Short mmCIF file of C-alpha atoms and ligand atoms in Angstrom, two decimals:
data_model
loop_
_atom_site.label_atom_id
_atom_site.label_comp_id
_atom_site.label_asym_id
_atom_site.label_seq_id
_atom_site.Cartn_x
_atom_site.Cartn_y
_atom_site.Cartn_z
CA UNK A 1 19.97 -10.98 -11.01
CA UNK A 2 16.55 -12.27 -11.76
CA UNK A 3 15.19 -15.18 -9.92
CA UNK A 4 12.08 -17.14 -9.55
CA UNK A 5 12.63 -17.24 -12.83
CA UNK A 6 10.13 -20.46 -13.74
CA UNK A 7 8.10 -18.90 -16.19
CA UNK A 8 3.91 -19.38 -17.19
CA UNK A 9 3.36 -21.19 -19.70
CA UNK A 10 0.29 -19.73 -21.27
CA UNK A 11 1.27 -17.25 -23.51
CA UNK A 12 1.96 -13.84 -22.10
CA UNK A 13 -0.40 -10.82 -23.01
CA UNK A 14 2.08 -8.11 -21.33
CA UNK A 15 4.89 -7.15 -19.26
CA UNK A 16 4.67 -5.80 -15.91
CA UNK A 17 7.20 -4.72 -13.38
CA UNK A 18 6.15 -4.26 -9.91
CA UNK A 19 8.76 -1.87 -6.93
CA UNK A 20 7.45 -3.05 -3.54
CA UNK A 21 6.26 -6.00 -4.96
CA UNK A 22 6.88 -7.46 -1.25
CA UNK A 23 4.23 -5.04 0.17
CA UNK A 24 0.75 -5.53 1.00
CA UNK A 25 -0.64 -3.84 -2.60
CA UNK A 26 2.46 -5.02 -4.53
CA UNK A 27 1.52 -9.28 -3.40
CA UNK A 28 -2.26 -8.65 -4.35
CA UNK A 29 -1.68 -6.77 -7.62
CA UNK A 30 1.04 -9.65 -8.69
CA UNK A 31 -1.85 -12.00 -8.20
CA UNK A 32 -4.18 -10.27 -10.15
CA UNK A 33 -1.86 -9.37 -13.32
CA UNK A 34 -0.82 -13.51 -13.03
CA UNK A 35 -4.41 -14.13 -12.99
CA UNK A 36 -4.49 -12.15 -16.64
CA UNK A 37 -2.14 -13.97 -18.04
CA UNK A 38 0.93 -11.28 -17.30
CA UNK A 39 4.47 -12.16 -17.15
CA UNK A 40 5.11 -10.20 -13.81
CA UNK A 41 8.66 -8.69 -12.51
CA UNK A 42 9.56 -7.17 -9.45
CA UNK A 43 11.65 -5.14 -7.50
CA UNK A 44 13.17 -6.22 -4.37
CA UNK A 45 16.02 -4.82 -1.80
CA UNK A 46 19.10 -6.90 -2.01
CA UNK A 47 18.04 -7.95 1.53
CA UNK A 48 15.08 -9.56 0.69
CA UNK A 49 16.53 -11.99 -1.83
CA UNK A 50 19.09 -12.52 0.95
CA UNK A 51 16.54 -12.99 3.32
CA UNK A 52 13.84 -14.60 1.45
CA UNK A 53 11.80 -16.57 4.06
CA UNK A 54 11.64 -13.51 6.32
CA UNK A 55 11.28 -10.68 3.64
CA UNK A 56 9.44 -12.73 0.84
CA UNK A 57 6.30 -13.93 3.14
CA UNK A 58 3.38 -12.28 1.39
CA UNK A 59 4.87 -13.04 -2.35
CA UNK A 60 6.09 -17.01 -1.45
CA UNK A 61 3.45 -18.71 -2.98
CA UNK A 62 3.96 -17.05 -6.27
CA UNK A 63 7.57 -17.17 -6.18
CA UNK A 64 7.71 -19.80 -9.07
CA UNK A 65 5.61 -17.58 -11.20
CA UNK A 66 7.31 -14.25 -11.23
CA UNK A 67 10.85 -12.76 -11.66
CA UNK A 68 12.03 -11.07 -9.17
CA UNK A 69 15.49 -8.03 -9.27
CA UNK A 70 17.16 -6.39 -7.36
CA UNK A 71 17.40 -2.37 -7.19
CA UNK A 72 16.64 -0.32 -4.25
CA UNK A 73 15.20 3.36 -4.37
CA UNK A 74 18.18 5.44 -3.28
CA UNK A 75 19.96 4.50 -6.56
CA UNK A 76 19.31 5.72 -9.82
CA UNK A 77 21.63 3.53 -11.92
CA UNK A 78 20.06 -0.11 -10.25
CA UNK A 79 16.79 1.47 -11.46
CA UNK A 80 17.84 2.28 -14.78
CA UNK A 81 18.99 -1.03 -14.87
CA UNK A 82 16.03 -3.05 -14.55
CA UNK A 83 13.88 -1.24 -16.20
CA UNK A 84 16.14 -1.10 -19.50
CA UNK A 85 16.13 -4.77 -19.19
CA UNK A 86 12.71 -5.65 -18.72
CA UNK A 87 10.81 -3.15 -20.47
CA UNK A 88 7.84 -3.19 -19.42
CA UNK A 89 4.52 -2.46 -21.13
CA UNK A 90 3.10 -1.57 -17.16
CA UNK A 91 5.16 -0.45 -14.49
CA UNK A 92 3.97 0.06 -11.07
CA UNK A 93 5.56 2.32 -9.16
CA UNK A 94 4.68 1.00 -4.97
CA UNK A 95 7.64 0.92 -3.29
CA UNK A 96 7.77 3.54 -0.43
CA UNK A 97 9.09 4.39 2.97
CA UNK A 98 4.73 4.21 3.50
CA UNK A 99 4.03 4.44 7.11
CA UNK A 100 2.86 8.23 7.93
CA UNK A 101 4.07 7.75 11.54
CA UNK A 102 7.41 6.93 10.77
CA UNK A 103 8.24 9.82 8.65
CA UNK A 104 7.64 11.98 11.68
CA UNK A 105 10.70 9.80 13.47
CA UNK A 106 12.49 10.11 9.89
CA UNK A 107 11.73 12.76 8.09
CA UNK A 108 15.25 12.83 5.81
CA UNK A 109 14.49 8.95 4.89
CA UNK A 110 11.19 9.05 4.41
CA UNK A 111 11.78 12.42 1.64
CA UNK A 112 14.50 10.54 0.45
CA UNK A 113 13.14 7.45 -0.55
CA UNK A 114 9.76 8.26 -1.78
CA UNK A 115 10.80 11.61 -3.51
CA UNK A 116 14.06 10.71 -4.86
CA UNK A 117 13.00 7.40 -5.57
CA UNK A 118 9.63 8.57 -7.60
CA UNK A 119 11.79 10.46 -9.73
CA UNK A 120 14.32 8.01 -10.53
CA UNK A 121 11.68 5.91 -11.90
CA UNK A 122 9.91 8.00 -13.67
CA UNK A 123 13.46 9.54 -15.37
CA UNK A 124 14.52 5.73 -16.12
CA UNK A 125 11.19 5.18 -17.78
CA UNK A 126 11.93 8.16 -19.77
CA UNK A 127 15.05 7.66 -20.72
CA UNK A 128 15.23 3.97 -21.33
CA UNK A 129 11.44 2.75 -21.60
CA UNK A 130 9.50 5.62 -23.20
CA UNK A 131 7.04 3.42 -24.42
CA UNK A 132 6.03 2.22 -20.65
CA UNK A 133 2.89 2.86 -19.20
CA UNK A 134 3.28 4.16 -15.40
CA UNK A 135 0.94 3.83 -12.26
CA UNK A 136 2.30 6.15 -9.03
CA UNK A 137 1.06 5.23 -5.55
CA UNK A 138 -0.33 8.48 -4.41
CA UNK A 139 -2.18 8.23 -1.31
CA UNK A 140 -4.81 10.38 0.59
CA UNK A 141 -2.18 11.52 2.80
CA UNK A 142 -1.43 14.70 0.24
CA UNK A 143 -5.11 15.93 1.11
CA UNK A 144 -3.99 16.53 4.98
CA UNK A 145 -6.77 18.79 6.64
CA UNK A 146 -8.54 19.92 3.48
CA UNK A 147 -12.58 19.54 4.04
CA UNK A 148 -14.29 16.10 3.57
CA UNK A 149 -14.88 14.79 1.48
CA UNK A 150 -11.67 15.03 -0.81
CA UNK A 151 -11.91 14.84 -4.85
CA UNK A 152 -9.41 15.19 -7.63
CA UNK A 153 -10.29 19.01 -7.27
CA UNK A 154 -9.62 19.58 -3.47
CA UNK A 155 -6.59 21.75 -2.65
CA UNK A 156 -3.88 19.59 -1.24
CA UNK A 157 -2.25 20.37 2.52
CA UNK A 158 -0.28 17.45 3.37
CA UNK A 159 0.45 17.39 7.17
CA UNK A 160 3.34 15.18 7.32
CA UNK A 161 6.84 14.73 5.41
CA UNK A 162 5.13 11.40 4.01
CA UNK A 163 2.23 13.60 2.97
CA UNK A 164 4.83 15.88 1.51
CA UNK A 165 7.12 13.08 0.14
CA UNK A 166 3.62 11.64 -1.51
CA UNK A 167 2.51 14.86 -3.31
CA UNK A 168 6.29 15.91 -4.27
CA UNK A 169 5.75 12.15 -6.48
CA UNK A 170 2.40 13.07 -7.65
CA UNK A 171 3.76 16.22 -9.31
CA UNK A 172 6.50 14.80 -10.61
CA UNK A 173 3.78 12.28 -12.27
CA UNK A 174 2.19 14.83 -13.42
CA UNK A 175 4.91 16.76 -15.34
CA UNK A 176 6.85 14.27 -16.84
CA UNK A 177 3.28 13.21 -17.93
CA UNK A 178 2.82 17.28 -19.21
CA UNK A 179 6.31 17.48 -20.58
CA UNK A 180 7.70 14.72 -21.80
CA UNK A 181 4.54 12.85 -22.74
CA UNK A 182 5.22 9.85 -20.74
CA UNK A 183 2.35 7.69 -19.92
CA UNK A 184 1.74 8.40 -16.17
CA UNK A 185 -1.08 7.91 -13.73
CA UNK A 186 -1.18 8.64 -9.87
CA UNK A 187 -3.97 7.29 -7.73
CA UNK A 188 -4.73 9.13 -5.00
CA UNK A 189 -5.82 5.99 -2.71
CA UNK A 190 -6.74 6.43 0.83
CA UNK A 191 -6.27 3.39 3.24
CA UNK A 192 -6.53 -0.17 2.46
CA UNK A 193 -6.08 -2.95 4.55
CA UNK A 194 -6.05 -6.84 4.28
CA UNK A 195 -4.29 -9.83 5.68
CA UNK A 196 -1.35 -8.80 4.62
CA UNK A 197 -1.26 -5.09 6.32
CA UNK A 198 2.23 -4.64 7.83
CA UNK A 199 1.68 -4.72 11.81
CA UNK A 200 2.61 -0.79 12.76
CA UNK A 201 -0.52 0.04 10.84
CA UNK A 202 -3.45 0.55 12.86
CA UNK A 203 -5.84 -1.58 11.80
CA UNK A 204 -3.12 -4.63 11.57
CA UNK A 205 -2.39 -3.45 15.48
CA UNK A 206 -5.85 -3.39 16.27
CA UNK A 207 -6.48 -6.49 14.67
CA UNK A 208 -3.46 -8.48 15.99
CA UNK A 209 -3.93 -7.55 19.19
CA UNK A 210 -7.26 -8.37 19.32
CA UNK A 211 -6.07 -11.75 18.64
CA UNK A 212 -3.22 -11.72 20.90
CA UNK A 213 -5.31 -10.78 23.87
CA UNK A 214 -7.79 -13.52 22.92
CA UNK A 215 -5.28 -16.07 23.01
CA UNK A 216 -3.56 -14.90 26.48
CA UNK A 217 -0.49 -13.61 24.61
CA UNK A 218 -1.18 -10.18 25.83
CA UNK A 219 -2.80 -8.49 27.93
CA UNK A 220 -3.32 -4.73 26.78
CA UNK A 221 -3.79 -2.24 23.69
CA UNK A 222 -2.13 1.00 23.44
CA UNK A 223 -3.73 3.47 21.12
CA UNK A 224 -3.51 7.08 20.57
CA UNK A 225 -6.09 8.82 18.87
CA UNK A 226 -9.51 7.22 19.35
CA UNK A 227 -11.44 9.61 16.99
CA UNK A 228 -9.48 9.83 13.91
CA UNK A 229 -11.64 8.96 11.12
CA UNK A 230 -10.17 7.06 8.12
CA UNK A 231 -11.74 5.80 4.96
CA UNK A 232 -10.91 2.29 4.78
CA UNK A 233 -11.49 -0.44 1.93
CA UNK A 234 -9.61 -3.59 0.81
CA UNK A 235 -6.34 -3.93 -0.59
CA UNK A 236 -7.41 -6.65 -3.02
CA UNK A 237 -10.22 -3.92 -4.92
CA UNK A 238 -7.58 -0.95 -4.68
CA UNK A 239 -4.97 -3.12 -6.31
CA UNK A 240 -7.72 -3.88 -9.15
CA UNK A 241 -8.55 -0.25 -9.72
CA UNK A 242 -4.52 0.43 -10.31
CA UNK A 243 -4.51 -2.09 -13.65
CA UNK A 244 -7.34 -0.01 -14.15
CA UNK A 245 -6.10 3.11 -14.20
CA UNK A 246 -3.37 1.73 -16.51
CA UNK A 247 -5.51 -0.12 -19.24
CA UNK A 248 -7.97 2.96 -19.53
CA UNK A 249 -7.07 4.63 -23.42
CA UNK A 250 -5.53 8.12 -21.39
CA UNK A 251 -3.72 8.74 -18.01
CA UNK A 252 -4.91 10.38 -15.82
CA UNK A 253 -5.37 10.67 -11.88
CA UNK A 254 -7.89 9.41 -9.52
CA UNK A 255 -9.07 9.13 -5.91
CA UNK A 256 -9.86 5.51 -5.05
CA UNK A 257 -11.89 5.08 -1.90
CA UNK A 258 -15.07 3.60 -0.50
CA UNK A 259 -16.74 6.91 0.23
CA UNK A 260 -17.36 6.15 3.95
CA UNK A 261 -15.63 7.00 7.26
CA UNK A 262 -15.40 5.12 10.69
CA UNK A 263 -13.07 5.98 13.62
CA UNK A 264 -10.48 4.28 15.00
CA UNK A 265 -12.77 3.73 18.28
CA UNK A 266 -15.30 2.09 15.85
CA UNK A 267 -12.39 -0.40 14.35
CA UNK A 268 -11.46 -0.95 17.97
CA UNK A 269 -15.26 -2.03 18.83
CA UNK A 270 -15.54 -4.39 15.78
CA UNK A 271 -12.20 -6.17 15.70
CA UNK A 272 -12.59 -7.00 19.31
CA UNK A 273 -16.01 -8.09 19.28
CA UNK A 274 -15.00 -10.11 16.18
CA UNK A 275 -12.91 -12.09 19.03
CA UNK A 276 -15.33 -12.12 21.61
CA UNK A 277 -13.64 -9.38 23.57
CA UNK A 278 -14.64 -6.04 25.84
CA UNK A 279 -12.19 -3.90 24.62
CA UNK A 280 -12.87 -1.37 26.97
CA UNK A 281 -11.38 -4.24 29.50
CA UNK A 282 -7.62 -4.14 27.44
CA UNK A 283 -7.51 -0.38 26.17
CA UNK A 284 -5.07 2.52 27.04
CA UNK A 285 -5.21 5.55 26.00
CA UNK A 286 -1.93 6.72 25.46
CA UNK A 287 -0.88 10.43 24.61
CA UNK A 288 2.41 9.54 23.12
CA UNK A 289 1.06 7.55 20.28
CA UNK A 290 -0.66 11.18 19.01
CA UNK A 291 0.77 12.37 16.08
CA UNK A 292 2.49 16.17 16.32
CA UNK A 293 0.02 16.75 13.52
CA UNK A 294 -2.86 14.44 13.11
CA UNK A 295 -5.76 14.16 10.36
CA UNK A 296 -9.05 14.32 11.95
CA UNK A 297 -10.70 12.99 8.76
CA UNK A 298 -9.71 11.39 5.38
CA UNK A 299 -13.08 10.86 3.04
CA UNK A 300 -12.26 9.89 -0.64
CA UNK A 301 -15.18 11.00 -3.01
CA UNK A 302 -14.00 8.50 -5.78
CA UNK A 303 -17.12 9.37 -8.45
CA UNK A 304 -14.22 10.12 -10.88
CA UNK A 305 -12.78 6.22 -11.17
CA UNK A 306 -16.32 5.28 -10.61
CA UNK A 307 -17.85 7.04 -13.71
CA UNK A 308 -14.29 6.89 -15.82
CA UNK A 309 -13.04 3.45 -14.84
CA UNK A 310 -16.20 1.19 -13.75
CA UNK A 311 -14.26 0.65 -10.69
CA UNK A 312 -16.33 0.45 -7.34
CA UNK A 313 -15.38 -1.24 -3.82
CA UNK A 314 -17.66 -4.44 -2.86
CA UNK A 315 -16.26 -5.52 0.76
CA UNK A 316 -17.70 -3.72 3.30
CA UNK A 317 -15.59 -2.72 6.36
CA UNK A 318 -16.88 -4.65 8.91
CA UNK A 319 -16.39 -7.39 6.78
CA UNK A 320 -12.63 -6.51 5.90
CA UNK A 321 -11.84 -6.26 9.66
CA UNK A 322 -13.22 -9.29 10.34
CA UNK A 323 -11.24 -11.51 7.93
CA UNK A 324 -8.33 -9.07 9.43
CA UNK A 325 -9.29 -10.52 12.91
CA UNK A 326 -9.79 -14.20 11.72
CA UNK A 327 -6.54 -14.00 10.25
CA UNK A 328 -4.55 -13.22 13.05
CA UNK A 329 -6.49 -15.67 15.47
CA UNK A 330 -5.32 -18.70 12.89
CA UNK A 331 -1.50 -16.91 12.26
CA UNK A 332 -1.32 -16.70 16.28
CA UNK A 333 -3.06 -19.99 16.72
CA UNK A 334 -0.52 -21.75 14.54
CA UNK A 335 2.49 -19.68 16.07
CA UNK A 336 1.51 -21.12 19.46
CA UNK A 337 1.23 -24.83 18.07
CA UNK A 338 4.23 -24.55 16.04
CA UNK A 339 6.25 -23.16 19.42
CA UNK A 340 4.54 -25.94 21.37
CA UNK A 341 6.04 -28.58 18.82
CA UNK A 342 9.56 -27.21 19.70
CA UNK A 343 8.85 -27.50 23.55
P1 NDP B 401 3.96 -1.62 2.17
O1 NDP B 401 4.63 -0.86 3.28
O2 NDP B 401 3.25 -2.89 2.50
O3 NDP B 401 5.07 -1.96 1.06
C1 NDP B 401 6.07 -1.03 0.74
C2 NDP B 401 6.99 -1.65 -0.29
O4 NDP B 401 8.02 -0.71 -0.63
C3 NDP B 401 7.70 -2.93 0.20
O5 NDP B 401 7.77 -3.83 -0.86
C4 NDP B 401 9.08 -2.41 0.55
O6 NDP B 401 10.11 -3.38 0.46
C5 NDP B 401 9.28 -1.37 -0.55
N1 NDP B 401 10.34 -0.41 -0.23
C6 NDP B 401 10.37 0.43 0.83
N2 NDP B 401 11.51 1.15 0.79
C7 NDP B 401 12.21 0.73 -0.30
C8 NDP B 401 13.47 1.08 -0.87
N3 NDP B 401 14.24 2.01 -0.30
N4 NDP B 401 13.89 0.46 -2.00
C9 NDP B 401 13.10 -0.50 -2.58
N5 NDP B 401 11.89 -0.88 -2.08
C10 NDP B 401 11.47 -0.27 -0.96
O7 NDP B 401 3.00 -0.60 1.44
P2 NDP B 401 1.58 -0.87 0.71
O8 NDP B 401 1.69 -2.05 -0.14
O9 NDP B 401 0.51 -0.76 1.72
O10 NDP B 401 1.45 0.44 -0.20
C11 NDP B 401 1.94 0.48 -1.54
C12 NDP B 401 2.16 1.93 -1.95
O11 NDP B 401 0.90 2.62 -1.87
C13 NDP B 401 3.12 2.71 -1.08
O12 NDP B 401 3.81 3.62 -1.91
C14 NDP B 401 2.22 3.47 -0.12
O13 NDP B 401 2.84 4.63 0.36
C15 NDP B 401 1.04 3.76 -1.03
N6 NDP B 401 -0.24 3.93 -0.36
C16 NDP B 401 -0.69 2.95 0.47
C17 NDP B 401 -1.90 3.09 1.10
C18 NDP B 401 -2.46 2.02 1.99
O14 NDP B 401 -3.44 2.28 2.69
N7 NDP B 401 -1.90 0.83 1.99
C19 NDP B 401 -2.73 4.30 0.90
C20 NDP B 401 -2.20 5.23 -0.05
C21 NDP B 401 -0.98 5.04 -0.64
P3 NDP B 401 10.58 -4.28 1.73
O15 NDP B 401 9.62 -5.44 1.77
O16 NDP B 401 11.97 -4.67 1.38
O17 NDP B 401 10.48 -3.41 2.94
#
């Protein structure tokens, strides 16, 4: 049952359909295929269009603009459905269980949804959209230990069922690509963040509490590993290098990443000095928020979409962190002033 079903009126260049169109990459990339003119469709959970003011929050502003359906992941025939009836030229394939540290709590889900779910897609597309070009989220998180920095060529050893469910897609991408022909491409992208970063994430935590503690909400961080190193760019540019990926002449599969690592010490440092803070004065090192099997470092080597696409990341990260921060001191800022209205 479509809605938001208002439609631009320019004239439409292409179809796209977006799953997790309510995520953080899903809200950015919907902006960007509007901006080009794109009639855009996504996939939503029957919840969310139940729900809409909670579950809706990073797509609300382009409601009017795009058409929204809803299928979820753990059934085929709701996929099949909507993508028989939009057929799209583009489909992007986001939606995930996508939080690594989860899928150690819920391993069965986790496998579930993004393995099961990848595959439904990509056998609806076959079956009843052959013509569709496909993009698959594949993320770092299939490279696991494997020696920085990772390329297209690096041997994968995923070190978590998410890393597992990820790859498990990726090969699936691959071979319906190999033996069916259909028109798949996986990027392997390592972390992005924004705005619009779902809080258990942590740069999101990092950055929220930051603002939280500034504001005398709280008092305390709790972190984990302090030396992890992750290689972190902008959701906005990843979701850019995705159309990409799809409106290059062949598919294919590339790592999208900035190149450059910093620790999650470092992203503690910035964020809170972005607020004015000590955060040695807040921090706690806590030994249950260690994973059973951590990544000690994640470093794309994206030369490959650099040289094949033209794609290349522009925001550095202390920049990115310090939007994240300025962000969260305005959202908490107007939560506090909206509570004190109600007093
Ligand atoms: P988010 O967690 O922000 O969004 C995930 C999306 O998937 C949401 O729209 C969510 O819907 C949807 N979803 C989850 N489970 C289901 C389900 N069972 N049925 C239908 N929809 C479902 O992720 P991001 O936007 O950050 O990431 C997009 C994709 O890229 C994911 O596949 C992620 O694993 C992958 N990726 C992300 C990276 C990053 O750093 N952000 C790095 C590498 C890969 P709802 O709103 O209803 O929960």
């Amino acid at each position: 049952m479509p809605i938001g079903a208002r439609m631009l009126s320019s004239p439409v260049v292409k179809t796209a359909l977006i799953t997790g169109i309510t995520g953080q990459d899903g809200s950015y990339l919907a902006e960007i295929l509007l901006g080009k003119g794109y009639a855009v469709h996504g996939v939503v959970r029957r919840v969310a269009i139940e729900d809409p003011e909670h579950r809706l929050w990073r797509i609300r502003h382009i409601l009017p603009r795009i058409r929204l359906h809803a299928a979820s992941l753990e059934s085929f025939p709701s996929v099949f459905q909507v993508i028989q009836r939009v057929q799209p030229d583009e489909l992007y394939h986001l939606a995930a269980q996508s939080f690594v540290g989860y899928s150690f709590e819920d391993e069965f889900s986790t496998l579930a949804t993004n393995t099961n779910g990848t595959h439904f897609v990509l056998a609806a597309v076959k079956e009843a959209s052959p013509g569709t070009r496909l993009y698959f989220a594949a993320s770092s998180e299939m490279f696991g230990d494997a020696p920085a920095p990772q390329n297209e060529q690096t041997r994968f050893q995923p070190r978590s069922a998410y890393g597992i469910s990820k790859l498990t897609g990726y090969h699936l991408a691959r071979n319906y690509r190999e033996a069916y022909g259909l028109w798949a491409a996986s990027g392997i992208l390592y972390n992005h963040e924004s705005p619009r970063r779902g809080f258990e994430f942590v740069t999101r935590k990092v950055t929220s509490m930051a603002a939280r503690i500034k504001l005398g909400i709280e008092s305390e961080i709790r972190l984990g590993n302090l030396d992890a190193r992750r290689d972190w760019g902008h959701a906005r540019e990843y979701a850019m290098a995705m159309w990409s990926m799809l409106n290059h002449e062949t598919p294919d599969d590339y790592v999208v990443a900035t190149g450059e690592t910093h620790s999650v010490r470092e992203l503690l440092e910035l964020a809170f000095d972005a607020a004015g803070l000590d955060p040695y004065r807040h921090l706690v090192v806590d030994a249950d928020l260690v994973r059973p099997a951590d990544i000690h470092t994640l470093q794309g080597d994206s030369s490959k979409a650099r040289r094949v696409l033209g794609w290349s990341p522009t925001i550095a990260f202390d920049a990115l962190i310090r939007e994240m921060v300025a962000s969260d001191l305005e959202y908490y800022e107007q939560a506090g002033a909206r509570a004190g209205a109600h007093d």
